Amino acid sequence: MHRAAWRDLVAPGVASLIALAILLSLGAWQLERKAWKEDLIARIVRQTRAEPVAPPAVESWDPARDEFRHVQVSGRFLNDQETLVHGLAAGETPGRALQGYYVLTPLRRDDGSIVLINRGFVPTELKAQGDRRDGLIEGPTRVTGILRASEARGLFVPEPDPSRGEWFNRDVSGIAAARGLSAVAPYLIEADAVPSQTTWPRGGQLRVDLPNNHLQYAFTWFGLAACLIGVFSVFAWRRLHDSPTAGIA
C-alpha cells in the first residue's frame, strides 16, 4: 500500500513540477522586465533633461532610439492649420484634471519641411483660436521640446472625424493628410513649458510616468509557486500517511 501511494504521486508530482517551473520562469521574467523598465525610465529622463539638439533627419528617424530626445527647431507656425486634439491636463487642485484640447500646429522650417508641434493645452472654454489670440506666435520662432512618435489609437479611443475637426489621439500622418500638408516629419515635438507664461496654449504637459509594477508581478508569481509547493506537500503527506485500514468497518 505504501509503495502504491508513492506511485499515485507520480502523475500529480510531474504536473506540479511543470507548473512550478512555469511559475518560477514567469517570476524571473518579471524581474528581467523590471530591470529593463528601470533602464528605459532612466534613459528617458536623461534625454528629456539634456541640452536640446536638432531633430533627426526623416530618413534616419528611429523611434526606439530617438523618441524623448530634447530637440530644438526653428521656423514659422502655420496658425491657420492648427488641429485640436481632445485631452486632459493636470489642474491647479491636486487630483483634479482639466478638460480641453492639445493644440497641434504645423511649423514650416527654413528648408520647406514641416513638423507638427504640440504647443500645449487649452481648456475647453478657449477652444476657439479667436479667444486666445494673445497666445499666437507670428513670424520666425524657435521651439524646444521633446520628440515623440505618432500616437497610436488605443482600443477604447474613438475614431477621429476629420470633417468636424474631432481628434482623440495625436496621429501625425492622419492630421497631415486631413490638412493637406506634405513633407511632414513622421514625429511631433511636445513643446516645453515657458516660464511665467500667462497665455494659452501652455506647453510642458509631458509627464514621464511609465508604470513599473514588475516587482509586484514577480512577487505574485513567486507567491503562487510557494503556494503550489505548500499545497502539494500537504497532499503528498496525507496520501503517504493515510492509514491502510482507513474506512474498514
Coordinates of N, CA and C in Angstrom, one line a residue:
M1 N 0.8 -1.2 0.0 CA 0.0 0.0 0.0 C 0.9 1.3 0.0
H2 N 2.0 1.2 0.8 CA 2.9 2.4 0.9 C 3.5 2.6 -0.5
R3 N 3.9 1.5 -1.1 CA 4.5 1.7 -2.5 C 3.5 2.2 -3.5
A4 N 2.3 1.7 -3.4 CA 1.2 2.2 -4.3 C 1.0 3.6 -4.1
A5 N 1.1 4.1 -2.8 CA 0.8 5.5 -2.5 C 1.9 6.4 -3.2
W6 N 3.1 5.9 -3.2 CA 4.2 6.6 -3.9 C 3.9 6.7 -5.4
R7 N 3.4 5.5 -6.0 CA 3.1 5.5 -7.4 C 2.0 6.5 -7.7
D8 N 1.1 6.7 -6.8 CA -0.1 7.6 -7.0 C 0.4 9.0 -7.1
L9 N 1.6 9.3 -6.5 CA 2.1 10.7 -6.5 C 2.9 11.1 -7.8
V10 N 3.2 10.1 -8.6 CA 4.0 10.4 -9.8 C 3.3 11.4 -10.7
A11 N 2.1 11.1 -11.1 CA 1.4 12.0 -12.1 C 1.2 13.4 -11.5
P12 N 0.6 13.5 -10.3 CA 0.4 14.9 -9.8 C 1.8 15.5 -9.5
G13 N 2.8 14.8 -9.2 CA 4.1 15.3 -8.9 C 4.7 15.9 -10.2
V14 N 4.6 15.2 -11.3 CA 5.1 15.7 -12.6 C 4.4 17.0 -13.0
A15 N 3.1 16.9 -12.8 CA 2.3 18.1 -13.2 C 2.6 19.3 -12.3
S16 N 2.8 19.1 -11.1 CA 3.2 20.1 -10.2 C 4.6 20.7 -10.5
L17 N 5.5 19.8 -10.9 CA 6.8 20.3 -11.2 C 6.8 21.2 -12.5
I18 N 6.0 20.8 -13.4 CA 5.8 21.6 -14.7 C 5.2 22.9 -14.3
A19 N 4.2 22.9 -13.5 CA 3.5 24.2 -13.1 C 4.5 25.1 -12.3
L20 N 5.3 24.4 -11.5 CA 6.3 25.2 -10.7 C 7.3 25.8 -11.6
A21 N 7.8 25.1 -12.5 CA 8.8 25.6 -13.5 C 8.2 26.8 -14.2
I22 N 7.0 26.7 -14.6 CA 6.3 27.9 -15.3 C 6.2 29.1 -14.4
L23 N 5.8 28.9 -13.2 CA 5.6 30.0 -12.3 C 6.9 30.7 -12.0
L24 N 8.0 29.9 -11.7 CA 9.3 30.4 -11.4 C 9.8 31.2 -12.6
S25 N 9.6 30.6 -13.8 CA 10.0 31.3 -15.1 C 9.3 32.7 -15.2
L26 N 8.0 32.7 -15.0 CA 7.3 34.0 -15.1 C 7.8 35.0 -14.1
G27 N 8.1 34.5 -12.9 CA 8.7 35.4 -11.8 C 10.0 36.0 -12.3
A28 N 10.9 35.1 -12.8 CA 12.2 35.6 -13.2 C 12.1 36.5 -14.4
W29 N 11.1 36.3 -15.3 CA 10.9 37.1 -16.4 C 10.5 38.5 -16.0
Q30 N 9.6 38.6 -15.0 CA 9.2 39.9 -14.5 C 10.3 40.7 -13.8
L31 N 11.3 40.0 -13.2 CA 12.4 40.6 -12.7 C 13.3 41.2 -13.8
E32 N 13.4 40.5 -14.9 CA 14.1 41.0 -16.1 C 13.4 42.2 -16.6
R33 N 12.1 42.1 -16.7 CA 11.3 43.3 -17.2 C 11.5 44.5 -16.3
K34 N 11.6 44.3 -15.0 CA 11.8 45.4 -14.0 C 13.1 46.1 -14.3
A35 N 14.1 45.3 -14.5 CA 15.4 45.9 -14.8 C 15.4 46.7 -16.2
W36 N 14.7 46.1 -17.2 CA 14.6 46.8 -18.5 C 13.8 48.1 -18.3
K37 N 12.7 48.1 -17.6 CA 11.9 49.2 -17.4 C 12.6 50.3 -16.7
E38 N 13.4 50.0 -15.7 CA 14.2 51.0 -14.9 C 15.2 51.6 -15.8
D39 N 15.9 50.8 -16.7 CA 16.8 51.4 -17.6 C 16.1 52.3 -18.6
L40 N 14.9 51.9 -19.1 CA 14.2 52.8 -20.0 C 13.8 54.1 -19.4
I41 N 13.3 54.1 -18.2 CA 12.9 55.3 -17.5 C 14.1 56.2 -17.3
A42 N 15.2 55.6 -16.9 CA 16.4 56.4 -16.7 C 16.9 57.0 -18.0
R43 N 16.8 56.3 -19.1 CA 17.2 56.9 -20.4 C 16.3 58.0 -20.8
I44 N 15.0 57.8 -20.6 CA 14.0 58.9 -21.0 C 14.3 60.1 -20.2
V45 N 14.4 60.0 -18.9 CA 14.6 61.1 -18.0 C 15.9 61.8 -18.4
R46 N 17.0 61.1 -18.7 CA 18.3 61.6 -19.1 C 18.1 62.4 -20.4
Q47 N 17.4 61.9 -21.4 CA 17.3 62.5 -22.6 C 16.4 63.8 -22.6
T48 N 15.4 63.7 -21.8 CA 14.5 64.9 -21.7 C 15.2 66.1 -21.0
R49 N 16.2 65.8 -20.2 CA 16.9 66.8 -19.4 C 18.1 67.3 -20.1
A50 N 18.5 66.7 -21.2 CA 19.7 67.0 -21.9 C 19.6 68.3 -22.6
E51 N 20.7 68.9 -23.0 CA 20.6 70.2 -23.9 C 19.9 69.8 -25.2
P52 N 19.1 70.7 -25.7 CA 18.4 70.4 -26.9 C 19.3 70.3 -28.1
V53 N 19.0 69.4 -29.0 CA 19.7 69.2 -30.3 C 18.8 69.2 -31.4
A54 N 19.3 69.2 -32.6 CA 18.4 69.2 -33.8 C 17.7 67.9 -33.9
P55 N 16.5 67.8 -34.3 CA 15.8 66.5 -34.5 C 16.5 65.7 -35.6
P56 N 16.3 64.4 -35.7 CA 16.9 63.6 -36.7 C 16.3 63.9 -38.1
A57 N 17.1 63.6 -39.1 CA 16.5 63.6 -40.4 C 15.4 62.6 -40.6
V58 N 14.5 62.9 -41.5 CA 13.3 62.0 -41.6 C 13.8 60.5 -41.9
E59 N 14.8 60.4 -42.8 CA 15.2 59.1 -43.3 C 15.9 58.3 -42.2
S60 N 16.4 59.0 -41.1 CA 17.2 58.3 -40.1 C 16.4 58.2 -38.8
W61 N 15.1 58.6 -38.8 CA 14.3 58.6 -37.6 C 14.1 57.2 -37.1
D62 N 14.4 56.9 -35.9 CA 14.2 55.6 -35.2 C 13.6 55.9 -33.9
P63 N 12.3 55.6 -33.8 CA 11.6 55.8 -32.5 C 12.2 55.2 -31.3
A64 N 12.7 54.0 -31.4 CA 13.3 53.3 -30.3 C 14.6 54.0 -29.8
R65 N 15.2 54.7 -30.7 CA 16.5 55.5 -30.3 C 16.2 56.9 -30.1
D66 N 15.3 57.5 -30.9 CA 15.2 59.0 -30.9 C 14.1 59.6 -30.0
E67 N 13.0 58.7 -29.8 CA 11.9 59.3 -29.0 C 12.3 59.8 -27.7
F68 N 11.8 60.9 -27.2 CA 12.1 61.5 -25.9 C 13.4 62.3 -25.9
R69 N 14.0 62.5 -27.1 CA 15.1 63.4 -27.1 C 14.6 64.8 -27.0
H70 N 15.5 65.6 -26.4 CA 15.2 67.1 -26.2 C 15.7 67.8 -27.4
V71 N 14.9 68.4 -28.2 CA 15.3 68.9 -29.5 C 14.9 70.4 -29.6
Q72 N 15.4 71.0 -30.7 CA 15.1 72.4 -30.9 C 15.0 72.6 -32.4
V73 N 13.9 73.4 -32.9 CA 13.7 73.6 -34.3 C 13.3 75.1 -34.4
S74 N 13.5 75.6 -35.6 CA 13.2 77.0 -36.0 C 12.3 77.0 -37.2
G75 N 11.4 78.0 -37.3 CA 10.5 78.1 -38.4 C 9.4 79.1 -38.1
R76 N 8.3 78.9 -38.9 CA 7.1 79.8 -38.7 C 5.9 78.9 -38.5
F77 N 5.1 79.2 -37.5 CA 3.9 78.5 -37.3 C 2.8 78.8 -38.4
L78 N 2.2 77.7 -38.8 CA 1.0 77.9 -39.7 C -0.2 77.8 -38.9
N79 N -0.5 79.0 -38.2 CA -1.6 79.0 -37.2 C -3.0 78.7 -37.8
D80 N -3.1 79.0 -39.1 CA -4.4 78.7 -39.7 C -4.6 77.2 -40.0
Q81 N -3.6 76.4 -39.7 CA -3.7 75.0 -39.9 C -3.6 74.2 -38.6
E82 N -3.8 74.8 -37.5 CA -3.7 74.1 -36.2 C -4.9 73.1 -36.1
T83 N -4.6 72.0 -35.3 CA -5.5 70.9 -35.1 C -5.7 70.8 -33.6
L84 N -6.9 70.6 -33.1 CA -7.2 70.4 -31.7 C -7.4 68.9 -31.4
V85 N -6.8 68.4 -30.4 CA -6.9 67.0 -30.0 C -7.5 66.9 -28.6
H86 N -8.6 66.3 -28.4 CA -9.2 66.1 -27.1 C -8.1 65.6 -26.1
G87 N -8.2 66.1 -24.9 CA -7.2 65.6 -23.9 C -7.5 66.2 -22.5
L88 N -6.7 65.8 -21.6 CA -6.8 66.2 -20.2 C -5.5 66.7 -19.8
A89 N -5.5 67.7 -18.8 CA -4.3 68.2 -18.2 C -4.5 68.3 -16.7
A90 N -3.3 68.3 -16.0 CA -3.4 68.5 -14.6 C -3.9 69.8 -14.2
G91 N -4.9 69.9 -13.3 CA -5.4 71.1 -12.8 C -4.6 71.7 -11.7
E92 N -5.0 72.9 -11.2 CA -4.3 73.5 -10.1 C -4.5 72.8 -8.8
T93 N -5.7 72.2 -8.7 CA -6.0 71.4 -7.5 C -5.5 70.0 -7.6
P94 N -4.7 69.5 -6.7 CA -4.2 68.1 -6.8 C -5.4 67.1 -7.0
G95 N -5.2 66.2 -7.9 CA -6.2 65.1 -8.1 C -7.3 65.5 -9.1
R96 N -7.3 66.8 -9.5 CA -8.3 67.2 -10.5 C -7.7 67.5 -11.8
A97 N -8.4 67.1 -12.9 CA -7.9 67.3 -14.2 C -8.8 68.3 -15.0
L98 N -8.2 69.0 -15.9 CA -8.9 70.0 -16.7 C -9.2 69.3 -18.1
Q99 N -10.4 69.5 -18.6 CA -10.8 69.0 -19.9 C -10.5 70.1 -20.9
G100 N -10.0 69.7 -22.0 CA -9.7 70.7 -23.1 C -9.1 70.0 -24.3
Y101 N -8.1 70.7 -24.8 CA -7.5 70.3 -26.1 C -6.0 70.5 -26.1
Y102 N -5.3 69.7 -26.9 CA -3.9 69.9 -27.2 C -3.9 70.6 -28.6
V103 N -3.1 71.6 -28.7 CA -3.0 72.4 -29.9 C -1.8 71.9 -30.7
L104 N -2.1 71.3 -31.8 CA -1.0 70.8 -32.7 C -1.0 71.8 -33.9
T105 N 0.2 72.5 -34.0 CA 0.3 73.5 -35.0 C 1.5 73.1 -35.9
P106 N 1.3 73.1 -37.2 CA 2.5 72.8 -38.1 C 3.5 74.0 -38.1
L107 N 4.7 73.6 -38.0 CA 5.8 74.6 -38.1 C 6.6 74.3 -39.4
R108 N 6.6 75.4 -40.3 CA 7.3 75.2 -41.5 C 8.7 75.7 -41.3
R109 N 9.7 74.8 -41.6 CA 11.1 75.1 -41.3 C 11.7 75.8 -42.6
D110 N 12.9 76.3 -42.4 CA 13.5 77.1 -43.5 C 13.7 76.3 -44.8
D111 N 13.8 74.9 -44.7 CA 14.0 74.1 -45.9 C 12.7 73.7 -46.5
G112 N 11.6 74.2 -46.0 CA 10.3 73.9 -46.5 C 9.6 72.7 -45.9
S113 N 10.3 71.9 -45.1 CA 9.7 70.8 -44.4 C 8.8 71.2 -43.3
I114 N 8.0 70.4 -42.8 CA 7.0 70.7 -41.8 C 7.1 69.7 -40.6
V115 N 7.1 70.2 -39.4 CA 7.0 69.3 -38.2 C 5.8 69.8 -37.4
L116 N 5.0 68.8 -36.9 CA 3.9 69.2 -36.0 C 4.4 69.5 -34.6
I117 N 4.0 70.6 -34.1 CA 4.3 71.0 -32.7 C 3.1 70.9 -31.8
N118 N 3.2 70.1 -30.8 CA 2.2 70.2 -29.8 C 2.5 71.4 -28.9
R119 N 1.8 72.5 -29.1 CA 2.2 73.7 -28.4 C 1.7 73.6 -26.9
G120 N 0.8 72.7 -26.6 CA 0.4 72.6 -25.3 C -1.1 72.5 -25.1
F121 N -1.6 72.7 -24.0 CA -3.0 72.5 -23.6 C -3.8 73.8 -23.5
V122 N -5.1 73.8 -24.0 CA -6.0 74.9 -23.7 C -7.3 74.3 -23.1
P123 N -7.9 75.0 -22.1 CA -9.1 74.5 -21.6 C -10.3 74.6 -22.6
T124 N -11.3 73.9 -22.4 CA -12.5 73.8 -23.3 C -13.0 75.2 -23.7
E125 N -13.0 76.1 -22.7 CA -13.6 77.4 -23.0 C -12.7 78.3 -23.9
L126 N -11.5 77.8 -24.1 CA -10.6 78.6 -25.0 C -10.3 77.8 -26.3
K127 N -11.3 77.0 -26.7 CA -11.1 76.2 -27.9 C -11.0 77.1 -29.1
A128 N -11.8 78.1 -29.2 CA -11.7 79.0 -30.4 C -10.4 79.8 -30.4
Q129 N -9.8 79.8 -31.5 CA -8.5 80.5 -31.6 C -8.7 82.0 -31.4
G130 N -9.8 82.5 -31.7 CA -10.1 83.9 -31.5 C -10.1 84.3 -30.1
D131 N -10.3 83.3 -29.2 CA -10.4 83.6 -27.7 C -9.0 83.6 -27.1
R132 N -8.0 83.3 -27.9 CA -6.6 83.2 -27.3 C -5.6 83.8 -28.3
R133 N -6.0 84.9 -28.9 CA -5.1 85.5 -29.9 C -3.8 85.9 -29.4
D134 N -3.8 86.2 -28.0 CA -2.5 86.7 -27.4 C -1.5 85.5 -27.3
G135 N -2.0 84.3 -27.5 CA -1.1 83.2 -27.5 C -0.5 82.7 -28.8
L136 N -1.0 83.3 -29.9 CA -0.5 83.0 -31.2 C 0.9 83.6 -31.4
I137 N 1.7 82.9 -32.1 CA 3.1 83.3 -32.4 C 3.2 83.5 -33.9
E138 N 3.4 84.8 -34.3 CA 3.6 85.1 -35.7 C 5.1 85.4 -36.0
G139 N 5.5 85.1 -37.2 CA 6.9 85.3 -37.6 C 7.8 84.2 -37.2
P140 N 9.1 84.4 -37.5 CA 10.1 83.4 -37.1 C 10.1 83.1 -35.6
T141 N 10.3 81.8 -35.3 CA 10.3 81.5 -33.9 C 11.2 80.2 -33.7
R142 N 11.5 80.0 -32.5 CA 12.3 78.8 -32.1 C 11.6 78.0 -31.1
V143 N 11.5 76.7 -31.2 CA 10.8 75.8 -30.3 C 11.7 74.8 -29.8
T144 N 11.7 74.6 -28.5 CA 12.4 73.5 -27.9 C 11.3 72.5 -27.2
G145 N 11.6 71.3 -27.3 CA 10.6 70.3 -26.8 C 11.1 68.9 -26.8
I146 N 10.2 68.0 -26.6 CA 10.5 66.5 -26.5 C 10.0 65.9 -27.8
L147 N 10.8 65.1 -28.4 CA 10.5 64.4 -29.6 C 9.6 63.2 -29.3
R148 N 8.5 63.1 -30.0 CA 7.6 61.9 -29.7 C 7.1 61.3 -31.0
A149 N 6.9 60.0 -30.9 CA 6.4 59.3 -32.1 C 4.9 59.6 -32.2
S150 N 4.4 59.3 -33.4 CA 2.9 59.5 -33.6 C 2.2 58.6 -32.7
E151 N 1.1 59.1 -32.1 CA 0.4 58.4 -31.1 C -0.7 57.4 -31.7
A152 N -0.5 56.1 -31.4 CA -1.4 55.1 -32.0 C -2.8 55.3 -31.2
R153 N -3.8 54.9 -31.9 CA -5.2 55.0 -31.3 C -5.4 53.7 -30.5
G154 N -5.7 53.9 -29.3 CA -6.0 52.8 -28.4 C -7.3 52.1 -28.7
L155 N -7.5 50.9 -28.1 CA -8.7 50.1 -28.4 C -10.0 50.9 -28.0
F156 N -10.0 51.7 -26.9 CA -11.2 52.4 -26.5 C -11.2 53.9 -26.8
V157 N -10.3 54.3 -27.7 CA -10.2 55.7 -28.2 C -11.1 55.8 -29.4
P158 N -12.0 56.8 -29.4 CA -12.9 56.9 -30.6 C -12.1 57.2 -31.9
E159 N -12.7 56.9 -33.0 CA -12.1 57.2 -34.3 C -12.2 58.7 -34.5
P160 N -11.2 59.3 -35.2 CA -11.3 60.7 -35.5 C -12.4 61.0 -36.5
D161 N -12.8 62.2 -36.5 CA -13.7 62.7 -37.5 C -13.1 64.0 -38.1
P162 N -12.2 63.8 -39.1 CA -11.5 65.0 -39.7 C -12.5 66.1 -40.2
S163 N -13.6 65.7 -40.8 CA -14.5 66.6 -41.4 C -15.1 67.6 -40.3
R164 N -15.2 67.1 -39.1 CA -15.6 68.0 -38.0 C -14.5 68.5 -37.1
G165 N -13.3 68.1 -37.4 CA -12.1 68.5 -36.6 C -12.1 67.8 -35.3
E166 N -12.6 66.6 -35.2 CA -12.6 65.9 -34.0 C -11.5 64.8 -34.0
W167 N -10.5 65.1 -33.1 CA -9.3 64.2 -33.0 C -9.2 63.8 -31.5
F168 N -8.8 62.5 -31.3 CA -8.7 62.0 -30.0 C -7.3 61.4 -29.7
N169 N -6.5 61.4 -30.7 CA -5.1 60.9 -30.5 C -4.2 61.7 -31.4
R170 N -2.9 61.9 -31.1 CA -2.0 62.7 -31.8 C -1.4 61.9 -33.0
D171 N -2.3 61.8 -34.0 CA -1.9 61.0 -35.2 C -1.3 61.9 -36.3
V172 N 0.0 61.8 -36.4 CA 0.8 62.7 -37.2 C 0.3 62.6 -38.7
S173 N 0.4 61.3 -39.2 CA 0.1 61.2 -40.6 C -1.4 61.5 -40.9
G174 N -2.3 61.1 -40.0 CA -3.7 61.4 -40.2 C -4.0 62.9 -40.2
I175 N -3.4 63.6 -39.3 CA -3.6 65.0 -39.3 C -3.0 65.7 -40.5
A176 N -1.8 65.3 -40.9 CA -1.2 65.9 -42.1 C -2.0 65.7 -43.3
A177 N -2.6 64.4 -43.4 CA -3.4 64.2 -44.6 C -4.7 65.0 -44.6
A178 N -5.3 65.1 -43.4 CA -6.5 65.9 -43.3 C -6.3 67.4 -43.6
R179 N -5.1 67.9 -43.3 CA -4.8 69.3 -43.6 C -4.2 69.5 -44.9
G180 N -3.9 68.4 -45.7 CA -3.3 68.6 -47.0 C -1.9 69.0 -46.9
L181 N -1.2 68.6 -45.9 CA 0.2 69.0 -45.7 C 1.1 68.0 -46.3
S182 N 2.2 68.4 -46.9 CA 3.2 67.5 -47.5 C 4.5 67.7 -46.8
A183 N 5.4 66.8 -47.0 CA 6.8 66.9 -46.4 C 6.7 67.1 -44.9
V184 N 5.9 66.3 -44.3 CA 5.7 66.4 -42.8 C 6.5 65.3 -42.1
A185 N 7.3 65.7 -41.1 CA 8.1 64.7 -40.4 C 7.2 63.7 -39.7
P186 N 7.7 62.4 -39.6 CA 6.8 61.3 -39.0 C 6.7 61.4 -37.5
Y187 N 7.2 62.5 -36.9 CA 7.2 62.6 -35.5 C 6.6 64.0 -35.1
L188 N 6.3 64.2 -33.9 CA 5.9 65.6 -33.4 C 6.8 66.0 -32.2
I189 N 6.7 67.2 -31.9 CA 7.5 67.8 -30.8 C 6.6 68.3 -29.7
E190 N 6.7 67.8 -28.5 CA 5.9 68.3 -27.4 C 6.7 69.6 -26.8
A191 N 6.1 70.7 -27.0 CA 6.8 72.0 -26.6 C 7.0 72.0 -25.1
D192 N 8.2 72.6 -24.8 CA 8.5 72.8 -23.4 C 7.6 73.9 -22.8
A193 N 7.5 73.9 -21.5 CA 6.8 75.0 -20.8 C 7.6 76.2 -20.9
V194 N 6.9 77.4 -20.9 CA 7.5 78.7 -21.0 C 7.4 79.3 -19.6
P195 N 8.5 79.6 -18.9 CA 8.4 80.1 -17.5 C 7.6 81.4 -17.4
S196 N 6.8 81.4 -16.4 CA 5.9 82.6 -16.1 C 4.9 82.9 -17.2
Q197 N 4.6 81.9 -18.0 CA 3.6 82.1 -19.1 C 2.2 82.3 -18.6
T198 N 1.5 83.3 -19.2 CA 0.1 83.6 -18.8 C -0.8 83.4 -19.9
T199 N -0.3 83.1 -21.1 CA -1.2 82.9 -22.3 C -1.4 81.4 -22.5
W200 N -2.3 81.1 -23.5 CA -2.6 79.7 -23.9 C -2.3 79.6 -25.3
P201 N -1.9 78.4 -25.8 CA -1.7 77.1 -25.0 C -0.5 77.1 -24.2
R202 N -0.4 76.2 -23.2 CA 0.7 76.0 -22.3 C 1.4 74.7 -22.5
G203 N 2.6 74.7 -22.8 CA 3.4 73.5 -23.0 C 3.9 72.9 -21.7
G204 N 4.8 72.0 -21.9 CA 5.4 71.3 -20.7 C 4.4 70.3 -20.1
Q205 N 3.5 69.7 -20.9 CA 2.5 68.8 -20.4 C 3.0 67.4 -20.3
L206 N 4.1 67.1 -21.0 CA 4.6 65.7 -21.0 C 5.1 65.3 -19.6
R207 N 4.6 64.2 -19.1 CA 5.0 63.6 -17.8 C 5.6 62.2 -18.1
V208 N 6.8 62.1 -17.6 CA 7.5 60.8 -17.7 C 7.0 60.0 -16.5
D209 N 6.0 59.2 -16.7 CA 5.4 58.4 -15.6 C 5.0 57.0 -16.1
L210 N 6.0 56.3 -16.5 CA 5.8 55.0 -17.0 C 5.6 54.0 -15.8
P211 N 4.5 53.2 -15.9 CA 4.2 52.3 -14.8 C 5.3 51.2 -14.7
N212 N 5.7 50.9 -13.5 CA 6.7 49.9 -13.3 C 6.3 49.0 -12.1
N213 N 5.4 48.1 -12.4 CA 4.8 47.2 -11.4 C 5.4 45.8 -11.5
H214 N 6.5 45.6 -12.2 CA 7.0 44.3 -12.4 C 7.5 43.6 -11.1
L215 N 7.9 44.3 -10.1 CA 8.3 43.7 -8.9 C 7.1 43.0 -8.2
Q216 N 6.0 43.7 -8.3 CA 4.7 43.2 -7.7 C 4.3 41.9 -8.5
Y217 N 4.4 42.0 -9.8 CA 4.1 40.8 -10.6 C 5.0 39.6 -10.2
A218 N 6.3 39.9 -10.1 CA 7.2 38.9 -9.7 C 6.9 38.2 -8.4
F219 N 6.5 39.1 -7.4 CA 6.1 38.5 -6.1 C 4.9 37.7 -6.2
T220 N 4.0 38.1 -7.1 CA 2.7 37.3 -7.3 C 3.1 35.9 -7.9
W221 N 3.9 35.8 -8.9 CA 4.3 34.5 -9.5 C 5.1 33.7 -8.5
F222 N 6.0 34.3 -7.8 CA 6.8 33.5 -6.8 C 5.9 33.1 -5.6
G223 N 4.9 33.9 -5.3 CA 4.0 33.6 -4.2 C 3.1 32.4 -4.6
L224 N 2.7 32.4 -5.9 CA 1.9 31.2 -6.4 C 2.7 30.0 -6.4
A225 N 4.0 30.1 -6.7 CA 4.9 29.0 -6.7 C 5.0 28.4 -5.3
A226 N 5.2 29.3 -4.3 CA 5.3 28.9 -2.9 C 4.0 28.2 -2.5
C227 N 2.8 28.7 -2.9 CA 1.6 28.1 -2.5 C 1.4 26.7 -3.2
L228 N 1.9 26.6 -4.4 CA 1.9 25.3 -5.1 C 2.7 24.2 -4.3
I229 N 3.9 24.7 -3.9 CA 4.7 23.8 -3.1 C 4.0 23.3 -1.8
G230 N 3.4 24.3 -1.1 CA 2.7 24.0 0.1 C 1.6 23.1 -0.1
V231 N 0.8 23.3 -1.1 CA -0.4 22.5 -1.4 C 0.0 21.1 -1.7
F232 N 1.0 21.0 -2.6 CA 1.4 19.6 -3.0 C 2.1 18.9 -1.8
S233 N 2.8 19.6 -1.0 CA 3.4 19.0 0.2 C 2.3 18.4 1.1
V234 N 1.3 19.1 1.4 CA 0.2 18.7 2.2 C -0.5 17.5 1.6
F235 N -0.7 17.6 0.3 CA -1.4 16.5 -0.5 C -0.6 15.2 -0.4
A236 N 0.8 15.3 -0.6 CA 1.6 14.2 -0.6 C 1.7 13.6 0.8
W237 N 1.8 14.4 1.8 CA 1.9 13.9 3.2 C 0.7 13.1 3.6
R238 N -0.5 13.7 3.2 CA -1.7 13.0 3.5 C -1.8 11.6 2.8
R239 N -1.4 11.7 1.5 CA -1.5 10.4 0.7 C -0.6 9.3 1.3
L240 N 0.6 9.8 1.7 CA 1.6 8.8 2.2 C 1.3 8.3 3.7
H241 N 0.5 9.1 4.4 CA 0.3 8.8 5.8 C -1.1 8.4 6.1
D242 N -1.9 8.2 5.0 CA -3.3 7.6 5.2 C -3.1 6.2 5.8
S243 N -4.0 5.9 6.7 CA -4.0 4.5 7.3 C -4.5 3.6 6.3
P244 N -3.7 2.5 6.0 CA -4.2 1.5 5.0 C -5.5 0.8 5.4
T245 N -5.8 0.9 6.7 CA -7.1 0.3 7.2 C -8.2 1.3 7.3
A246 N -7.9 2.6 6.8 CA -9.0 3.6 6.9 C -10.2 3.2 6.1
G247 N -11.3 3.4 6.8 CA -12.6 3.1 6.1 C -13.0 1.6 6.2
I248 N -12.2 0.8 6.9 CA -12.6 -0.6 7.1 C -13.5 -0.7 8.4
A249 N -14.7 -1.3 8.3 CA -15.6 -1.4 9.4 C -15.1 -2.4 10.4

